[in-house]
């Protein structure tokens, strides 16, 4: 849950998924960059970030949006790729957002909390949001994520528990108070399509309103309350896009 202050303003990219299933067959492609220290950057139209507070860590980001996260003895580690915005438009003004992802877990150890799914920020109001479809920890994230539990809702065909939280701490605008929104899927899945806008719309029905969009990215985050966590979260397929959902594998789940 650590965040960079840097802001990226990248061109909006709409990615139409090919007819074949990315869940049954996918691999990294395009140009790549390997990052071994905390960094915010971009490769092609894809924005990325690696952040960790300790340990021996790295991440490789690809121009097709896929990425691979490797962490060793990290107390808190995250990496993410997707769309970055300039905080001038709401999600309604940007258009309907989706994300496709495939996760492969490798040698995961000592993970006490974790979020895999969609992550981002908005401004005016300042909100940090999570759509959690999987986790690297042994247990699903629980009620501790928020001080207000709104309950269970069917969003995009699956049941999610929605939480709201208010906290003071580091944000994209420095140390300040901000809201946190969570949708946590009841059953973890390793691959599929997330209808990001469907979550935004459900949140708004509950009075949880986002502001002007700063980012929407596929996230892998792992944390440890002990000596540190280790492992690899590989995303051989990851895309965040605006437009229609042309995925043929949005119901695949594990």
PDB file of C-alpha atoms in Angstrom:
ATOM      1  CA  UNK A   1       0.000   0.000   0.000  1.00  0.00           C
ATOM      2  CA  UNK A   2       2.818   2.416  -0.825  1.00  0.00           C
ATOM      3  CA  UNK A   3       2.508   4.967  -3.565  1.00  0.00           C
ATOM      4  CA  UNK A   4       4.594   7.123  -5.841  1.00  0.00           C
ATOM      5  CA  UNK A   5       4.001  10.858  -6.134  1.00  0.00           C
ATOM      6  CA  UNK A   6       4.909  10.970  -9.824  1.00  0.00           C
ATOM      7  CA  UNK A   7       2.096  11.382 -12.360  1.00  0.00           C
ATOM      8  CA  UNK A   8       2.027  10.025 -15.899  1.00  0.00           C
ATOM      9  CA  UNK A   9      -0.118  11.480 -18.658  1.00  0.00           C
ATOM     10  CA  UNK A  10      -0.204   8.905 -21.440  1.00  0.00           C
ATOM     11  CA  UNK A  11      -2.387   8.679 -24.522  1.00  0.00           C
ATOM     12  CA  UNK A  12      -5.544   6.690 -23.975  1.00  0.00           C
ATOM     13  CA  UNK A  13      -5.167   3.250 -25.493  1.00  0.00           C
ATOM     14  CA  UNK A  14      -8.055   1.015 -26.479  1.00  0.00           C
ATOM     15  CA  UNK A  15      -7.071  -2.651 -26.680  1.00  0.00           C
ATOM     16  CA  UNK A  16      -9.343  -5.075 -28.503  1.00  0.00           C
ATOM     17  CA  UNK A  17      -8.739  -8.629 -27.380  1.00  0.00           C
ATOM     18  CA  UNK A  18      -8.248 -11.192 -30.107  1.00  0.00           C
ATOM     19  CA  UNK A  19     -10.789 -13.942 -30.533  1.00  0.00           C
ATOM     20  CA  UNK A  20      -8.542 -16.638 -29.075  1.00  0.00           C
ATOM     21  CA  UNK A  21      -8.572 -17.186 -25.325  1.00  0.00           C
ATOM     22  CA  UNK A  22      -5.707 -15.525 -23.487  1.00  0.00           C
ATOM     23  CA  UNK A  23      -6.413 -17.814 -20.535  1.00  0.00           C
ATOM     24  CA  UNK A  24      -5.430 -20.980 -22.411  1.00  0.00           C
ATOM     25  CA  UNK A  25      -2.479 -19.551 -24.264  1.00  0.00           C
ATOM     26  CA  UNK A  26      -0.548 -16.325 -23.743  1.00  0.00           C
ATOM     27  CA  UNK A  27       3.031 -15.140 -23.383  1.00  0.00           C
ATOM     28  CA  UNK A  28       4.958 -11.903 -22.992  1.00  0.00           C
ATOM     29  CA  UNK A  29       5.665 -10.021 -26.216  1.00  0.00           C
ATOM     30  CA  UNK A  30       6.983  -6.722 -27.468  1.00  0.00           C
ATOM     31  CA  UNK A  31       9.721  -4.533 -26.078  1.00  0.00           C
ATOM     32  CA  UNK A  32      10.655  -5.003 -22.442  1.00  0.00           C
ATOM     33  CA  UNK A  33      12.332  -3.158 -19.610  1.00  0.00           C
ATOM     34  CA  UNK A  34      13.647  -4.697 -16.388  1.00  0.00           C
ATOM     35  CA  UNK A  35      13.443  -2.536 -13.270  1.00  0.00           C
ATOM     36  CA  UNK A  36      15.368  -3.364 -10.089  1.00  0.00           C
ATOM     37  CA  UNK A  37      14.535  -0.326  -7.945  1.00  0.00           C
ATOM     38  CA  UNK A  38      11.490   1.838  -7.276  1.00  0.00           C
ATOM     39  CA  UNK A  39      10.423   3.480 -10.513  1.00  0.00           C
ATOM     40  CA  UNK A  40       7.455   5.000 -12.356  1.00  0.00           C
ATOM     41  CA  UNK A  41       7.718   4.854 -16.130  1.00  0.00           C
ATOM     42  CA  UNK A  42       6.130   3.897 -19.415  1.00  0.00           C
ATOM     43  CA  UNK A  43       6.839   1.554 -22.295  1.00  0.00           C
ATOM     44  CA  UNK A  44       4.881   2.349 -25.413  1.00  0.00           C
ATOM     45  CA  UNK A  45       1.392   3.368 -24.326  1.00  0.00           C
ATOM     46  CA  UNK A  46       1.632   1.323 -21.104  1.00  0.00           C
ATOM     47  CA  UNK A  47       2.304   2.996 -17.768  1.00  0.00           C
ATOM     48  CA  UNK A  48       4.077   0.975 -15.088  1.00  0.00           C
ATOM     49  CA  UNK A  49       5.368   1.185 -11.527  1.00  0.00           C
ATOM     50  CA  UNK A  50       7.551  -0.889  -9.224  1.00  0.00           C
ATOM     51  CA  UNK A  51       7.636  -0.056  -5.510  1.00  0.00           C
ATOM     52  CA  UNK A  52       9.011  -1.934  -2.513  1.00  0.00           C
ATOM     53  CA  UNK A  53      10.053  -0.855   0.960  1.00  0.00           C
ATOM     54  CA  UNK A  54      12.757  -3.509   1.392  1.00  0.00           C
ATOM     55  CA  UNK A  55      14.270  -6.652  -0.064  1.00  0.00           C
ATOM     56  CA  UNK A  56      15.862  -7.699  -3.334  1.00  0.00           C
ATOM     57  CA  UNK A  57      13.196  -7.093  -5.958  1.00  0.00           C
ATOM     58  CA  UNK A  58      12.651  -6.638  -9.661  1.00  0.00           C
ATOM     59  CA  UNK A  59       9.963  -6.435 -12.312  1.00  0.00           C
ATOM     60  CA  UNK A  60       9.958  -6.796 -16.087  1.00  0.00           C
ATOM     61  CA  UNK A  61       7.414  -4.776 -18.036  1.00  0.00           C
ATOM     62  CA  UNK A  62       6.459  -5.373 -21.681  1.00  0.00           C
ATOM     63  CA  UNK A  63       4.996  -3.053 -24.298  1.00  0.00           C
ATOM     64  CA  UNK A  64       1.996  -5.384 -24.762  1.00  0.00           C
ATOM     65  CA  UNK A  65       0.969  -4.663 -21.141  1.00  0.00           C
ATOM     66  CA  UNK A  66       2.134  -7.958 -19.645  1.00  0.00           C
ATOM     67  CA  UNK A  67       4.602  -7.991 -16.769  1.00  0.00           C
ATOM     68  CA  UNK A  68       6.357 -10.178 -14.216  1.00  0.00           C
ATOM     69  CA  UNK A  69       6.943  -9.307 -10.546  1.00  0.00           C
ATOM     70  CA  UNK A  70       9.716 -10.925  -8.469  1.00  0.00           C
ATOM     71  CA  UNK A  71      10.228 -10.142  -4.786  1.00  0.00           C
ATOM     72  CA  UNK A  72      12.565 -11.474  -2.094  1.00  0.00           C
ATOM     73  CA  UNK A  73      12.490 -10.556   1.610  1.00  0.00           C
ATOM     74  CA  UNK A  74      10.100  -7.674   0.904  1.00  0.00           C
ATOM     75  CA  UNK A  75       7.852  -6.278   3.623  1.00  0.00           C
ATOM     76  CA  UNK A  76       5.619  -4.529   1.075  1.00  0.00           C
ATOM     77  CA  UNK A  77       5.985  -4.917  -2.681  1.00  0.00           C
ATOM     78  CA  UNK A  78       3.826  -3.889  -5.605  1.00  0.00           C
ATOM     79  CA  UNK A  79       4.046  -3.651  -9.366  1.00  0.00           C
ATOM     80  CA  UNK A  80       1.414  -2.639 -11.876  1.00  0.00           C
ATOM     81  CA  UNK A  81       0.769  -1.746 -15.526  1.00  0.00           C
ATOM     82  CA  UNK A  82      -2.097  -0.158 -17.409  1.00  0.00           C
ATOM     83  CA  UNK A  83      -3.535   3.238 -18.264  1.00  0.00           C
ATOM     84  CA  UNK A  84      -2.405   6.548 -16.763  1.00  0.00           C
ATOM     85  CA  UNK A  85      -4.552   9.677 -17.016  1.00  0.00           C
ATOM     86  CA  UNK A  86      -4.033  13.397 -16.353  1.00  0.00           C
ATOM     87  CA  UNK A  87      -6.753  13.802 -13.690  1.00  0.00           C
ATOM     88  CA  UNK A  88      -8.938  16.000 -15.893  1.00  0.00           C
ATOM     89  CA  UNK A  89     -11.750  13.547 -16.729  1.00  0.00           C
ATOM     90  CA  UNK A  90     -14.094  11.300 -14.774  1.00  0.00           C
ATOM     91  CA  UNK A  91     -14.481   7.660 -15.722  1.00  0.00           C
ATOM     92  CA  UNK A  92     -17.798   8.529 -17.395  1.00  0.00           C
ATOM     93  CA  UNK A  93     -16.023  11.013 -19.636  1.00  0.00           C
ATOM     94  CA  UNK A  94     -13.243   8.558 -20.468  1.00  0.00           C
ATOM     95  CA  UNK A  95     -15.525   5.678 -21.448  1.00  0.00           C
ATOM     96  CA  UNK A  96     -16.242   2.122 -20.365  1.00  0.00           C
ATOM     97  CA  UNK A  97     -13.130   0.458 -18.909  1.00  0.00           C
ATOM     98  CA  UNK A  98     -12.204  -3.223 -18.876  1.00  0.00           C
ATOM     99  CA  UNK A  99      -9.126  -5.232 -17.978  1.00  0.00           C
ATOM    100  CA  UNK A 100      -7.955  -8.699 -19.015  1.00  0.00           C
ATOM    101  CA  UNK A 101      -5.402 -10.554 -16.922  1.00  0.00           C
ATOM    102  CA  UNK A 102      -3.761 -13.905 -16.438  1.00  0.00           C
ATOM    103  CA  UNK A 103      -1.823 -14.699 -13.248  1.00  0.00           C
ATOM    104  CA  UNK A 104       0.776 -17.438 -12.713  1.00  0.00           C
ATOM    105  CA  UNK A 105       2.041 -17.830  -9.128  1.00  0.00           C
ATOM    106  CA  UNK A 106       5.566 -19.157  -8.622  1.00  0.00           C
ATOM    107  CA  UNK A 107       7.278 -20.075  -5.318  1.00  0.00           C
ATOM    108  CA  UNK A 108       5.153 -17.744  -3.173  1.00  0.00           C
ATOM    109  CA  UNK A 109       6.282 -17.722   0.483  1.00  0.00           C
ATOM    110  CA  UNK A 110       5.405 -15.832   3.671  1.00  0.00           C
ATOM    111  CA  UNK A 111       2.715 -13.576   2.178  1.00  0.00           C
ATOM    112  CA  UNK A 112       0.440 -12.209   4.914  1.00  0.00           C
ATOM    113  CA  UNK A 113      -1.646  -9.831   2.796  1.00  0.00           C
ATOM    114  CA  UNK A 114      -2.004  -9.438  -0.945  1.00  0.00           C
ATOM    115  CA  UNK A 115      -4.124  -7.869  -3.663  1.00  0.00           C
ATOM    116  CA  UNK A 116      -4.231  -8.953  -7.310  1.00  0.00           C
ATOM    117  CA  UNK A 117      -6.603  -7.177  -9.668  1.00  0.00           C
ATOM    118  CA  UNK A 118      -7.239  -3.538 -10.545  1.00  0.00           C
ATOM    119  CA  UNK A 119      -5.735  -0.578  -8.731  1.00  0.00           C
ATOM    120  CA  UNK A 120      -5.872   3.177  -9.161  1.00  0.00           C
ATOM    121  CA  UNK A 121      -6.443   6.671  -7.857  1.00  0.00           C
ATOM    122  CA  UNK A 122      -8.804   9.542  -8.540  1.00  0.00           C
ATOM    123  CA  UNK A 123      -8.607  13.209  -7.544  1.00  0.00           C
ATOM    124  CA  UNK A 124     -11.352  15.578  -6.350  1.00  0.00           C
ATOM    125  CA  UNK A 125     -12.137  13.550  -4.324  1.00  0.00           C
ATOM    126  CA  UNK A 126      -8.856  11.798  -3.625  1.00  0.00           C
ATOM    127  CA  UNK A 127      -9.640   8.060  -3.660  1.00  0.00           C
ATOM    128  CA  UNK A 128      -7.460   4.965  -3.776  1.00  0.00           C
ATOM    129  CA  UNK A 129      -9.372   1.984  -5.173  1.00  0.00           C
ATOM    130  CA  UNK A 130      -8.932  -1.786  -5.475  1.00  0.00           C
ATOM    131  CA  UNK A 131     -10.845  -4.432  -7.424  1.00  0.00           C
ATOM    132  CA  UNK A 132      -9.399  -7.651  -6.012  1.00  0.00           C
ATOM    133  CA  UNK A 133      -9.855 -10.826  -8.073  1.00  0.00           C
ATOM    134  CA  UNK A 134      -7.053 -12.875  -6.526  1.00  0.00           C
ATOM    135  CA  UNK A 135      -4.390 -12.808  -3.812  1.00  0.00           C
ATOM    136  CA  UNK A 136      -0.967 -14.308  -3.176  1.00  0.00           C
ATOM    137  CA  UNK A 137      -1.626 -14.854   0.529  1.00  0.00           C
ATOM    138  CA  UNK A 138      -3.177 -18.015   1.933  1.00  0.00           C
ATOM    139  CA  UNK A 139      -6.332 -16.178   2.964  1.00  0.00           C
ATOM    140  CA  UNK A 140      -8.739 -13.883   1.150  1.00  0.00           C
ATOM    141  CA  UNK A 141      -8.477 -10.247   2.312  1.00  0.00           C
ATOM    142  CA  UNK A 142     -10.999  -9.754   5.130  1.00  0.00           C
ATOM    143  CA  UNK A 143     -12.937  -7.111   7.001  1.00  0.00           C
ATOM    144  CA  UNK A 144      -9.709  -5.455   8.143  1.00  0.00           C
ATOM    145  CA  UNK A 145      -9.387  -3.690   4.776  1.00  0.00           C
ATOM    146  CA  UNK A 146     -12.112  -1.151   5.585  1.00  0.00           C
ATOM    147  CA  UNK A 147     -13.873   0.562   8.458  1.00  0.00           C
ATOM    148  CA  UNK A 148     -17.208   0.385   6.622  1.00  0.00           C
ATOM    149  CA  UNK A 149     -18.512  -2.863   5.117  1.00  0.00           C
ATOM    150  CA  UNK A 150     -21.264  -2.318   2.574  1.00  0.00           C
ATOM    151  CA  UNK A 151     -21.966  -6.027   2.044  1.00  0.00           C
ATOM    152  CA  UNK A 152     -21.951  -8.527  -0.819  1.00  0.00           C
ATOM    153  CA  UNK A 153     -23.006  -7.579  -4.343  1.00  0.00           C
ATOM    154  CA  UNK A 154     -23.108  -9.328  -7.712  1.00  0.00           C
ATOM    155  CA  UNK A 155     -20.882  -7.225  -9.960  1.00  0.00           C
ATOM    156  CA  UNK A 156     -20.051  -8.290 -13.495  1.00  0.00           C
ATOM    157  CA  UNK A 157     -21.506 -11.756 -12.833  1.00  0.00           C
ATOM    158  CA  UNK A 158     -19.543 -12.553  -9.646  1.00  0.00           C
ATOM    159  CA  UNK A 159     -20.064 -11.866  -5.944  1.00  0.00           C
ATOM    160  CA  UNK A 160     -17.828  -9.221  -4.398  1.00  0.00           C
ATOM    161  CA  UNK A 161     -17.696  -7.762  -0.895  1.00  0.00           C
ATOM    162  CA  UNK A 162     -17.519  -3.966  -0.962  1.00  0.00           C
ATOM    163  CA  UNK A 163     -15.653  -1.948   1.677  1.00  0.00           C
ATOM    164  CA  UNK A 164     -15.003   1.728   2.260  1.00  0.00           C
ATOM    165  CA  UNK A 165     -12.213   3.173   4.375  1.00  0.00           C
ATOM    166  CA  UNK A 166     -10.821   6.556   5.419  1.00  0.00           C
ATOM    167  CA  UNK A 167      -7.131   6.833   6.196  1.00  0.00           C
ATOM    168  CA  UNK A 168      -4.309   9.315   6.558  1.00  0.00           C
ATOM    169  CA  UNK A 169      -1.003   8.478   4.944  1.00  0.00           C
ATOM    170  CA  UNK A 170       1.063   8.538   1.733  1.00  0.00           C
ATOM    171  CA  UNK A 171      -0.846   9.185  -1.474  1.00  0.00           C
ATOM    172  CA  UNK A 172      -0.283  10.499  -4.988  1.00  0.00           C
ATOM    173  CA  UNK A 173      -0.631  13.976  -3.417  1.00  0.00           C
ATOM    174  CA  UNK A 174       1.682  13.393  -0.471  1.00  0.00           C
ATOM    175  CA  UNK A 175       0.738  12.570   3.108  1.00  0.00           C
ATOM    176  CA  UNK A 176      -2.925  13.454   3.470  1.00  0.00           C
ATOM    177  CA  UNK A 177      -6.375  12.044   4.220  1.00  0.00           C
ATOM    178  CA  UNK A 178      -8.134  10.066   1.505  1.00  0.00           C
ATOM    179  CA  UNK A 179     -10.802   7.445   0.912  1.00  0.00           C
ATOM    180  CA  UNK A 180     -10.217   3.820  -0.033  1.00  0.00           C
ATOM    181  CA  UNK A 181     -12.726   1.704  -1.983  1.00  0.00           C
ATOM    182  CA  UNK A 182     -12.477  -2.109  -2.206  1.00  0.00           C
ATOM    183  CA  UNK A 183     -14.337  -4.782  -4.162  1.00  0.00           C
ATOM    184  CA  UNK A 184     -13.062  -8.227  -3.118  1.00  0.00           C
ATOM    185  CA  UNK A 185     -14.167 -11.270  -5.103  1.00  0.00           C
ATOM    186  CA  UNK A 186     -15.489 -14.202  -3.082  1.00  0.00           C
ATOM    187  CA  UNK A 187     -13.792 -16.812  -5.268  1.00  0.00           C
ATOM    188  CA  UNK A 188     -10.279 -16.106  -6.533  1.00  0.00           C
ATOM    189  CA  UNK A 189      -9.592 -16.571 -10.228  1.00  0.00           C
ATOM    190  CA  UNK A 190      -6.291 -16.740 -12.082  1.00  0.00           C
ATOM    191  CA  UNK A 191      -7.576 -15.412 -15.400  1.00  0.00           C
ATOM    192  CA  UNK A 192     -10.464 -13.417 -16.798  1.00  0.00           C
ATOM    193  CA  UNK A 193     -11.934 -10.064 -17.768  1.00  0.00           C
ATOM    194  CA  UNK A 194     -12.818  -7.443 -15.156  1.00  0.00           C
ATOM    195  CA  UNK A 195     -15.508  -4.916 -16.004  1.00  0.00           C
ATOM    196  CA  UNK A 196     -13.922  -1.992 -14.165  1.00  0.00           C
ATOM    197  CA  UNK A 197     -16.753   0.448 -14.880  1.00  0.00           C
ATOM    198  CA  UNK A 198     -19.330  -2.009 -13.479  1.00  0.00           C
ATOM    199  CA  UNK A 199     -17.586  -1.717 -10.089  1.00  0.00           C
ATOM    200  CA  UNK A 200     -17.501   2.079 -10.328  1.00  0.00           C
ATOM    201  CA  UNK A 201     -21.241   2.093 -11.028  1.00  0.00           C
ATOM    202  CA  UNK A 202     -22.008  -0.183  -8.065  1.00  0.00           C
ATOM    203  CA  UNK A 203     -19.880   1.970  -5.771  1.00  0.00           C
ATOM    204  CA  UNK A 204     -21.760   5.076  -6.881  1.00  0.00           C
ATOM    205  CA  UNK A 205     -25.059   3.431  -5.939  1.00  0.00           C
ATOM    206  CA  UNK A 206     -23.611   3.103  -2.419  1.00  0.00           C
ATOM    207  CA  UNK A 207     -22.540   6.749  -2.297  1.00  0.00           C
ATOM    208  CA  UNK A 208     -18.890   5.918  -3.053  1.00  0.00           C
ATOM    209  CA  UNK A 209     -18.052   8.384  -5.807  1.00  0.00           C
ATOM    210  CA  UNK A 210     -14.727   8.610  -7.607  1.00  0.00           C
ATOM    211  CA  UNK A 211     -13.297  11.875  -8.877  1.00  0.00           C
ATOM    212  CA  UNK A 212     -11.178  12.606 -11.930  1.00  0.00           C
ATOM    213  CA  UNK A 213      -9.128   9.590 -12.948  1.00  0.00           C
ATOM    214  CA  UNK A 214      -5.391   9.341 -12.340  1.00  0.00           C
ATOM    215  CA  UNK A 215      -4.867   5.685 -13.299  1.00  0.00           C
ATOM    216  CA  UNK A 216      -6.363   2.225 -13.821  1.00  0.00           C
ATOM    217  CA  UNK A 217      -3.822  -0.603 -13.720  1.00  0.00           C
ATOM    218  CA  UNK A 218      -3.481  -4.360 -13.242  1.00  0.00           C
ATOM    219  CA  UNK A 219      -1.828  -4.825  -9.854  1.00  0.00           C
ATOM    220  CA  UNK A 220       0.231  -7.426  -8.057  1.00  0.00           C
ATOM    221  CA  UNK A 221       0.887  -6.579  -4.397  1.00  0.00           C
ATOM    222  CA  UNK A 222       2.339  -8.725  -1.611  1.00  0.00           C
ATOM    223  CA  UNK A 223       3.133  -7.854   1.980  1.00  0.00           C
ATOM    224  CA  UNK A 224       4.551  -9.486   5.082  1.00  0.00           C
ATOM    225  CA  UNK A 225       4.201  -8.674   8.767  1.00  0.00           C
ATOM    226  CA  UNK A 226       7.212 -10.891   9.496  1.00  0.00           C
ATOM    227  CA  UNK A 227      10.657 -11.285   7.972  1.00  0.00           C
ATOM    228  CA  UNK A 228       9.563 -10.614   4.401  1.00  0.00           C
ATOM    229  CA  UNK A 229       7.821 -12.297   1.516  1.00  0.00           C
ATOM    230  CA  UNK A 230       9.298 -13.936  -1.575  1.00  0.00           C
ATOM    231  CA  UNK A 231       8.108 -15.285  -4.902  1.00  0.00           C
ATOM    232  CA  UNK A 232       7.066 -14.370  -8.425  1.00  0.00           C
ATOM    233  CA  UNK A 233       3.703 -13.160  -9.676  1.00  0.00           C
ATOM    234  CA  UNK A 234       3.827 -13.485 -13.454  1.00  0.00           C
ATOM    235  CA  UNK A 235       1.208 -11.829 -15.668  1.00  0.00           C
ATOM    236  CA  UNK A 236       1.745 -13.254 -19.183  1.00  0.00           C
ATOM    237  CA  UNK A 237      -1.355 -11.338 -20.241  1.00  0.00           C
ATOM    238  CA  UNK A 238      -2.496  -7.980 -18.882  1.00  0.00           C
ATOM    239  CA  UNK A 239      -4.394  -5.204 -20.637  1.00  0.00           C
ATOM    240  CA  UNK A 240      -6.483  -2.272 -19.451  1.00  0.00           C
ATOM    241  CA  UNK A 241      -8.570  -0.759 -22.211  1.00  0.00           C
ATOM    242  CA  UNK A 242     -11.474   1.554 -22.995  1.00  0.00           C
ATOM    243  CA  UNK A 243     -14.192   0.423 -25.380  1.00  0.00           C
ATOM    244  CA  UNK A 244     -16.095  -2.785 -25.965  1.00  0.00           C
ATOM    245  CA  UNK A 245     -15.328  -6.134 -24.347  1.00  0.00           C
ATOM    246  CA  UNK A 246     -14.292  -8.534 -27.090  1.00  0.00           C
ATOM    247  CA  UNK A 247     -12.850 -11.164 -24.767  1.00  0.00           C
ATOM    248  CA  UNK A 248     -13.938 -14.742 -25.281  1.00  0.00           C
ATOM    249  CA  UNK A 249     -12.616 -15.881 -21.888  1.00  0.00           C
ATOM    250  CA  UNK A 250     -14.140 -13.543 -19.357  1.00  0.00           C
ATOM    251  CA  UNK A 251     -15.779 -16.385 -17.424  1.00  0.00           C
ATOM    252  CA  UNK A 252     -12.647 -18.477 -16.857  1.00  0.00           C
ATOM    253  CA  UNK A 253     -11.892 -18.863 -13.165  1.00  0.00           C
ATOM    254  CA  UNK A 254     -10.027 -21.052 -10.720  1.00  0.00           C
TER     255      UNK A 254
END
